[in-house]
Coordinates of C-alpha atoms in Angstrom, one line a residue:
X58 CA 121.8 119.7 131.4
X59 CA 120.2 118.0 128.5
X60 CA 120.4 119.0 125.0
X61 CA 117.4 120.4 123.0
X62 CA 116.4 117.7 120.5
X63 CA 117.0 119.3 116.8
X64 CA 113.5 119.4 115.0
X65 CA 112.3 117.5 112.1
X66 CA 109.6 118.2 110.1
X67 CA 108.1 115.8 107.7
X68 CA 104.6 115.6 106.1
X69 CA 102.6 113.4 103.8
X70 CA 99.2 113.9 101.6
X71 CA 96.0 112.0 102.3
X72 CA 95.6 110.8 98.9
X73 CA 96.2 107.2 97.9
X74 CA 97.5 104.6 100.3
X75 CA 100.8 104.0 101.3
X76 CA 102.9 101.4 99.9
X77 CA 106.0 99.6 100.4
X78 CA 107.9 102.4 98.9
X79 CA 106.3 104.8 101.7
X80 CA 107.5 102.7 104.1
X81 CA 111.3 101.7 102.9
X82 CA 111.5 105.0 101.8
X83 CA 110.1 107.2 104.5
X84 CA 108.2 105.6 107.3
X85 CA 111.2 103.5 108.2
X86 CA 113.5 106.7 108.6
X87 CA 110.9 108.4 110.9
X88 CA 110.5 105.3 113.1
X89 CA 114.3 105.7 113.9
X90 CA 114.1 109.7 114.0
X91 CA 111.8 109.3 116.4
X92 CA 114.4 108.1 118.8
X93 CA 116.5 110.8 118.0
X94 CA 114.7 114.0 117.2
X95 CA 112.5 116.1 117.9
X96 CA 109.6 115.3 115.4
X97 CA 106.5 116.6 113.6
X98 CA 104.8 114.4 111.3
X99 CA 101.7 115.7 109.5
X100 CA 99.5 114.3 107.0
X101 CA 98.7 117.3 104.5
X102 CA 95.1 118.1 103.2
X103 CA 95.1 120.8 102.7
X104 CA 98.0 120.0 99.6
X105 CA 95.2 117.5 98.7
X106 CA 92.7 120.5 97.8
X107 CA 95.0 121.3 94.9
X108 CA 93.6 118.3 93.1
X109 CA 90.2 118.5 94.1
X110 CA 89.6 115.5 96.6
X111 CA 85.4 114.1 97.5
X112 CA 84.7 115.8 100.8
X113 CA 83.5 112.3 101.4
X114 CA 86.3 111.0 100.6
X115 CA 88.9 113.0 102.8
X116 CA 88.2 112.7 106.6
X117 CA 88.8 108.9 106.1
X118 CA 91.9 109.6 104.2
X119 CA 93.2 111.6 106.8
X120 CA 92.1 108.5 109.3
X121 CA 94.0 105.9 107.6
X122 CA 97.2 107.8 106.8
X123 CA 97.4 108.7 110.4
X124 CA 96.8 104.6 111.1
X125 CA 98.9 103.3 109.1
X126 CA 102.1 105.7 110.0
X127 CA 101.3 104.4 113.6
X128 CA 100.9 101.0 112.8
X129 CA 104.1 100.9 110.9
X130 CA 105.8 101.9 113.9
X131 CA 105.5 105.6 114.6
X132 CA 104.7 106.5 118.5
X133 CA 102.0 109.0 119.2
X134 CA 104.2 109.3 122.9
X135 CA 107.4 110.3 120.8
X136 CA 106.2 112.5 117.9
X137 CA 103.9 115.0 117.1
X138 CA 101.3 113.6 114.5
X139 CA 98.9 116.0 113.3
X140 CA 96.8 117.3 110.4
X141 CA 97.6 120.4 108.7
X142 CA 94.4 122.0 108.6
X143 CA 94.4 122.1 112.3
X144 CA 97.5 125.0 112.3
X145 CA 96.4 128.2 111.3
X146 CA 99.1 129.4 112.0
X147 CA 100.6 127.6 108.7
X148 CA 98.1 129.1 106.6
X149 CA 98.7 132.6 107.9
X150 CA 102.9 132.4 107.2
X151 CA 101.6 131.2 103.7
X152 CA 100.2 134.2 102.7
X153 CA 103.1 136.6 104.2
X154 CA 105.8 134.1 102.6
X155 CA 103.9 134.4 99.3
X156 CA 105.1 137.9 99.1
X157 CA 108.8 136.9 99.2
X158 CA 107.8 134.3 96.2
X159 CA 108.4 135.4 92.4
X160 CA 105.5 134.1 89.7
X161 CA 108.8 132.9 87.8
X162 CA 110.9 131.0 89.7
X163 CA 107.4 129.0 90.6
X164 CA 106.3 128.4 86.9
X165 CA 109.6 126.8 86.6
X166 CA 109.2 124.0 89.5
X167 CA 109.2 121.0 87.3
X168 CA 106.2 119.6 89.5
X169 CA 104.2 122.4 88.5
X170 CA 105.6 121.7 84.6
X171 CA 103.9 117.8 85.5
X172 CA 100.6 119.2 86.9
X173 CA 100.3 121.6 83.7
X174 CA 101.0 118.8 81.5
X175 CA 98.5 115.9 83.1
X176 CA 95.9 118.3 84.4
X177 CA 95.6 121.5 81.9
X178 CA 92.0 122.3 83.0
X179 CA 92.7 122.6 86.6
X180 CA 96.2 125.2 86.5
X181 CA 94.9 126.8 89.9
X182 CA 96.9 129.2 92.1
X183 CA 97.2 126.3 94.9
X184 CA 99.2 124.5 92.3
X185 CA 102.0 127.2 91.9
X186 CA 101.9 128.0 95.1
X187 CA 102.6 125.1 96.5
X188 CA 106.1 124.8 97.2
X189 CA 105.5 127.9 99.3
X190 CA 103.0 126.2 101.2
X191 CA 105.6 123.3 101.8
X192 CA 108.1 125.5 102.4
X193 CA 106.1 126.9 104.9
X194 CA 105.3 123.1 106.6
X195 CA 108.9 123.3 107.7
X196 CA 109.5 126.8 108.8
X197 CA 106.9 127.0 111.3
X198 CA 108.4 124.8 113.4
X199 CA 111.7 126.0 112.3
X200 CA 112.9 122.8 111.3
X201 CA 116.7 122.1 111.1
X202 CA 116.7 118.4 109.2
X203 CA 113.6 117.2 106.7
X204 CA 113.6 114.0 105.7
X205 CA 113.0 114.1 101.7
X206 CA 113.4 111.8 98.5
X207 CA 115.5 113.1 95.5
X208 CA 112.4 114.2 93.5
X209 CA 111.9 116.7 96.6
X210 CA 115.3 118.7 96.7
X211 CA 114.2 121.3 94.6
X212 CA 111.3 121.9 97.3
X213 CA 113.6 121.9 100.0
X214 CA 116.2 124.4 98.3
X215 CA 113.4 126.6 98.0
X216 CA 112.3 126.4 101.8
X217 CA 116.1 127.6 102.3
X218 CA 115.8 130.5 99.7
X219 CA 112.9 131.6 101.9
X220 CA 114.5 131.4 104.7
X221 CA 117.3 133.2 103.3
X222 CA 114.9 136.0 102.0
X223 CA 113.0 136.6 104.9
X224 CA 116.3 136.5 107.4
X225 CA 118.1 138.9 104.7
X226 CA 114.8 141.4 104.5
X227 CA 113.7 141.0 108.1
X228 CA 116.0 139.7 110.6
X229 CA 117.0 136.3 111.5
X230 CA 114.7 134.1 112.5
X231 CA 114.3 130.9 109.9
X232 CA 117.5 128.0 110.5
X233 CA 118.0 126.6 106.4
X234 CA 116.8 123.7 106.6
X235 CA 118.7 120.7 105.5
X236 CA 118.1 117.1 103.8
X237 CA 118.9 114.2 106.1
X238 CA 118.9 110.4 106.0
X239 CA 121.4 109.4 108.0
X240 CA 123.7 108.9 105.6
X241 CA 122.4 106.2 104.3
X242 CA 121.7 105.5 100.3
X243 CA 117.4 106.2 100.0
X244 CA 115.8 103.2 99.4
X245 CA 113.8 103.2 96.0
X246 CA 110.8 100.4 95.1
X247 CA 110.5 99.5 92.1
X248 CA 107.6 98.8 90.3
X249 CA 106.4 95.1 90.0
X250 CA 105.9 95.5 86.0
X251 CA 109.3 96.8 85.8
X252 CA 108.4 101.1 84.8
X253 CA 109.7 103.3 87.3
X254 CA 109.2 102.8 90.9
X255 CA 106.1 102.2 92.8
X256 CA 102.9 104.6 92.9
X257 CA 100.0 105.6 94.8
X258 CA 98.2 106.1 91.8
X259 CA 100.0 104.9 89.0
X260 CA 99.8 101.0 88.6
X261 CA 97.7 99.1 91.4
X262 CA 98.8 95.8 90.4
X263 CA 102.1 96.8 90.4
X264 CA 102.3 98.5 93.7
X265 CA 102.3 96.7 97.2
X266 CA 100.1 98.6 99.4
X267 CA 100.1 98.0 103.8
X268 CA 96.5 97.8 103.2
X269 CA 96.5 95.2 100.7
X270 CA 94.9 91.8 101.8
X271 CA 97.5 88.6 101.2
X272 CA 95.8 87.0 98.5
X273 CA 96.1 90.3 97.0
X274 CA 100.0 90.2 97.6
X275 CA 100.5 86.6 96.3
X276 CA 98.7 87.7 93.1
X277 CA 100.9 91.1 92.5
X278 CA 103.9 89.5 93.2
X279 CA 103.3 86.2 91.0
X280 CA 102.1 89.0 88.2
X281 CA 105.7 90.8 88.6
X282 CA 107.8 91.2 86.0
X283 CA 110.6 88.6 85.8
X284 CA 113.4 87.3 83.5
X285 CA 113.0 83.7 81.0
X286 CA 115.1 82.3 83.8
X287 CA 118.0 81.1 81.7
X288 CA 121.6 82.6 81.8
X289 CA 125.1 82.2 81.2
X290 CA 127.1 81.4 84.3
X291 CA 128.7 85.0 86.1
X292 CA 126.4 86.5 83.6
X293 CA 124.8 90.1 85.0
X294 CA 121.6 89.8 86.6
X295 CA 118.8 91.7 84.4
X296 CA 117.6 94.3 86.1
X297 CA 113.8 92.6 86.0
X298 CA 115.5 89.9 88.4
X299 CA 117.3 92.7 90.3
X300 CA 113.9 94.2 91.5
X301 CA 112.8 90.5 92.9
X302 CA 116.0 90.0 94.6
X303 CA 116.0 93.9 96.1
X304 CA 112.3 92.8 97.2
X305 CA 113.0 89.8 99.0
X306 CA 115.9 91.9 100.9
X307 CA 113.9 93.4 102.4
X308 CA 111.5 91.0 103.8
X309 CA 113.2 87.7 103.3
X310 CA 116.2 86.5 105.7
X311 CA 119.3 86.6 104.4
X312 CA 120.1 82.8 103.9
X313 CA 117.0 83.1 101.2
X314 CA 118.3 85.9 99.5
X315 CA 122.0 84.3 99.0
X316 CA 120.5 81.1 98.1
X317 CA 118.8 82.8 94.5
X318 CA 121.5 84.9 94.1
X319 CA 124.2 82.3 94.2
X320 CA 121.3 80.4 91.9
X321 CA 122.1 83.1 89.4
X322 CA 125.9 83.5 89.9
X323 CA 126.2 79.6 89.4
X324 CA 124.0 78.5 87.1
X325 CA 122.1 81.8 85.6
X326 CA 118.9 80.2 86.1
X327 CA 116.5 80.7 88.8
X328 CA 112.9 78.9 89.6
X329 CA 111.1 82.4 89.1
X330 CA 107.6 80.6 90.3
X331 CA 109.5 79.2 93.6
X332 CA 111.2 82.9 94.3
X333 CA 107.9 84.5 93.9
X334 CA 106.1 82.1 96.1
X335 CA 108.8 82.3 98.7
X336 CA 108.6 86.2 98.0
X337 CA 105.1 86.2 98.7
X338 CA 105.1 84.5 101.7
X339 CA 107.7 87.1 103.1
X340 CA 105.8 89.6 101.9
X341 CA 102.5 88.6 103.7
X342 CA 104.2 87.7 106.8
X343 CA 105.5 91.3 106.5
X344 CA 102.5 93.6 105.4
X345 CA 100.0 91.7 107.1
X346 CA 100.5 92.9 111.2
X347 CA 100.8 96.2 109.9
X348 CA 97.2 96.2 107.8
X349 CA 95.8 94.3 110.6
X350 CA 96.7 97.2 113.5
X351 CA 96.0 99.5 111.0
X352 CA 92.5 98.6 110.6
X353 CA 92.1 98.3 114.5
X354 CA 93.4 101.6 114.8
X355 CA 90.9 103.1 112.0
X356 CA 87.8 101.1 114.2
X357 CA 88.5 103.4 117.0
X358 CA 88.4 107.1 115.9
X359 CA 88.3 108.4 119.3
X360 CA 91.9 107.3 119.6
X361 CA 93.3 108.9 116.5
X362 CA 91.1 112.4 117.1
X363 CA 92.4 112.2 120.4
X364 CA 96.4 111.6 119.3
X365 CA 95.7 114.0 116.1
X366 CA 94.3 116.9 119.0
X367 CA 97.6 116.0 121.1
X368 CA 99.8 116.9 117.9
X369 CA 97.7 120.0 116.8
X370 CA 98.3 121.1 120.7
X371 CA 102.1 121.1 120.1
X372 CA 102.9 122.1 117.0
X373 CA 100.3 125.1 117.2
X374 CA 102.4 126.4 120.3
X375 CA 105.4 126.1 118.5
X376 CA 103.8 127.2 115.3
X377 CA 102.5 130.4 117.3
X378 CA 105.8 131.3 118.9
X379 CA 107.4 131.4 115.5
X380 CA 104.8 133.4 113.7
X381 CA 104.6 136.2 116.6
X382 CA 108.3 136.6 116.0
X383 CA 107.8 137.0 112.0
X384 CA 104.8 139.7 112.4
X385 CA 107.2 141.7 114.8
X386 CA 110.1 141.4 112.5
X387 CA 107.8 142.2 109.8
X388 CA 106.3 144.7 111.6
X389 CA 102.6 143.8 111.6
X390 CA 102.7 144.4 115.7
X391 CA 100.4 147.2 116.6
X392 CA 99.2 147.0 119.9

């Protein structure tokens, strides 16, 4: 008899658009989850509403997040994609989980600390509520493995504290959810100008996006930050090189890759203009079949409402079963 697939839940906000970090980061992990798990994949809005989004603005957002995660590689036939806003069921766990959340321990998320600091005049209860909401995300479907980034492991140890509260109060019902990545180190992108890692929001011209045209890509990448190119022998390579060279692993074969770093290890000199034109042309043969289907994909919005309804259709059943067997435990069961 076969085994029931463990569940994964993962979900990302219609704000921005993704970039290579999203997709060395994340979207590469799903893509081989897919294959393994059981998977929901939503994109988020209604997170988006904490920071006020155009109404005009967010249908199309929703659209291209949902065409680019396919065009990257996710398969409508092999996971649940969906939007948020179309499981009520989320919203209605949200407001019994909030009652098993403390006004404390959520001033004290250092995301919410962040949002304070760079938006003081809009502090709203979505804000510190939020990792409920997440939390929340991944319960439904009662979620054994999420797929998260560093920054996120408070959020997740939270989604396990409510779990633990509402099994402990109510009877068993939540698994804890765990971080997975097979094990593997997480891949981060660092920015092209050398600060942090790459943004949605932060630095456009230092941020490689899927939807970025490849004129667009040659520029960024001749722009990146670099080293003089001159070196001692054996010397260490500056962590300005280190970025390129962690670039063009990625998207360069490997005979490329050895052939700057033994450049370095030899001689401590590289051609920076001839790695960053060979760089770029990785790059575009890269990002470019993956805009392309994307933008075929966003043409045809009876496709994506169609896969988006398939999704909703899923994870609402699921979604359902779970929150009938909450309001019993609770004991909001009357008839």
């Amino acid at each position: 008899m076969a085994t029931e697939k463990e569940i994964v839940v993962s979900g990302i906000r219609p704000t921005g658009y993704l970039h290579l970090g999203n997709y060395f980061g994340a979207i590469r992990n799903y893509i081989r989850m897919q294959e393994d798990f059981n998977c929901y994949f939503f994109v988020a809005d209604w997170h988006s509403l904490t920071t006020h989004p155009d109404p005009k603005d967010l249908p199309g957002n929703v659209m291209r997040v949902l065409a680019e995660n396919i065009a990257s590689g996710l398969d409508p036939e092999k996971v649940s994609l969906y939007v948020q806003s179309d499981i009520p069921e989320i919203a209605e766990l949200y407001l019994l989980m909030n009652t098993l959340a403390y006004v404390g321990e959520l001033e004290r998320v250092p995301t919410f600390k962040d949002k304070v600091r760079l938006q003081p005049q809009n502090v709203n209860a979505g804000l510190l509520t939020y990792p409920v909401l997440m939390s929340v995300d991944i319960l439904i479907q009662r979620a054994v493995k999420v797929p998260v980034g560093k920054d996120q492991g408070q959020h997740l140890e939270m989604a396990r504290n409510f779990a633990q509260r509402f099994n402990h109060r109510y009877g068993n019902l939540f698994p804890e959810p765990e971080a997975f990545n097979y094990g593997d180190s997480l891949v981060r992108i660092a920015s092209l100008d050398g600060e942090g890692k790459m943004s949605k929001s932060e630095n456009e011209m230092a941020t490689l996006y899927l939807a970025d045209e490849d004129d667009m890509i040659i520029a960024k990448l001749k722009k990146a930050k670099s080293d003089s190119g001159s070196g001692e022998p054996g010397s260490p390579i500056p962590e300005t090189v280190q970025n390129l060279l962690d670039l063009m692993k990625l998207v360069s074969t490997p005979d490329v890759v050895s052939f700057y770093e033994e450049a370095w290890k030899n001689t401590g000199n590289i051609r920076f203009g001839d790695l960053k034109k060979q760089l770029g042309e990785d790059m575009v043969k890269f990002i470019s079949p993956i805009r392309e289907r994307a933008k075929d994909l966003q043409r045809d919005t009876d496709y994506l409402k169609k896969i988006m309804k398939a999704g909703a259709e899923k994870a609402r059943a699921n979604a359902a079963q779970t929150l009938q067997q909450a309001k019993k435990l609770i004991g909001i069961n009357y008839y």
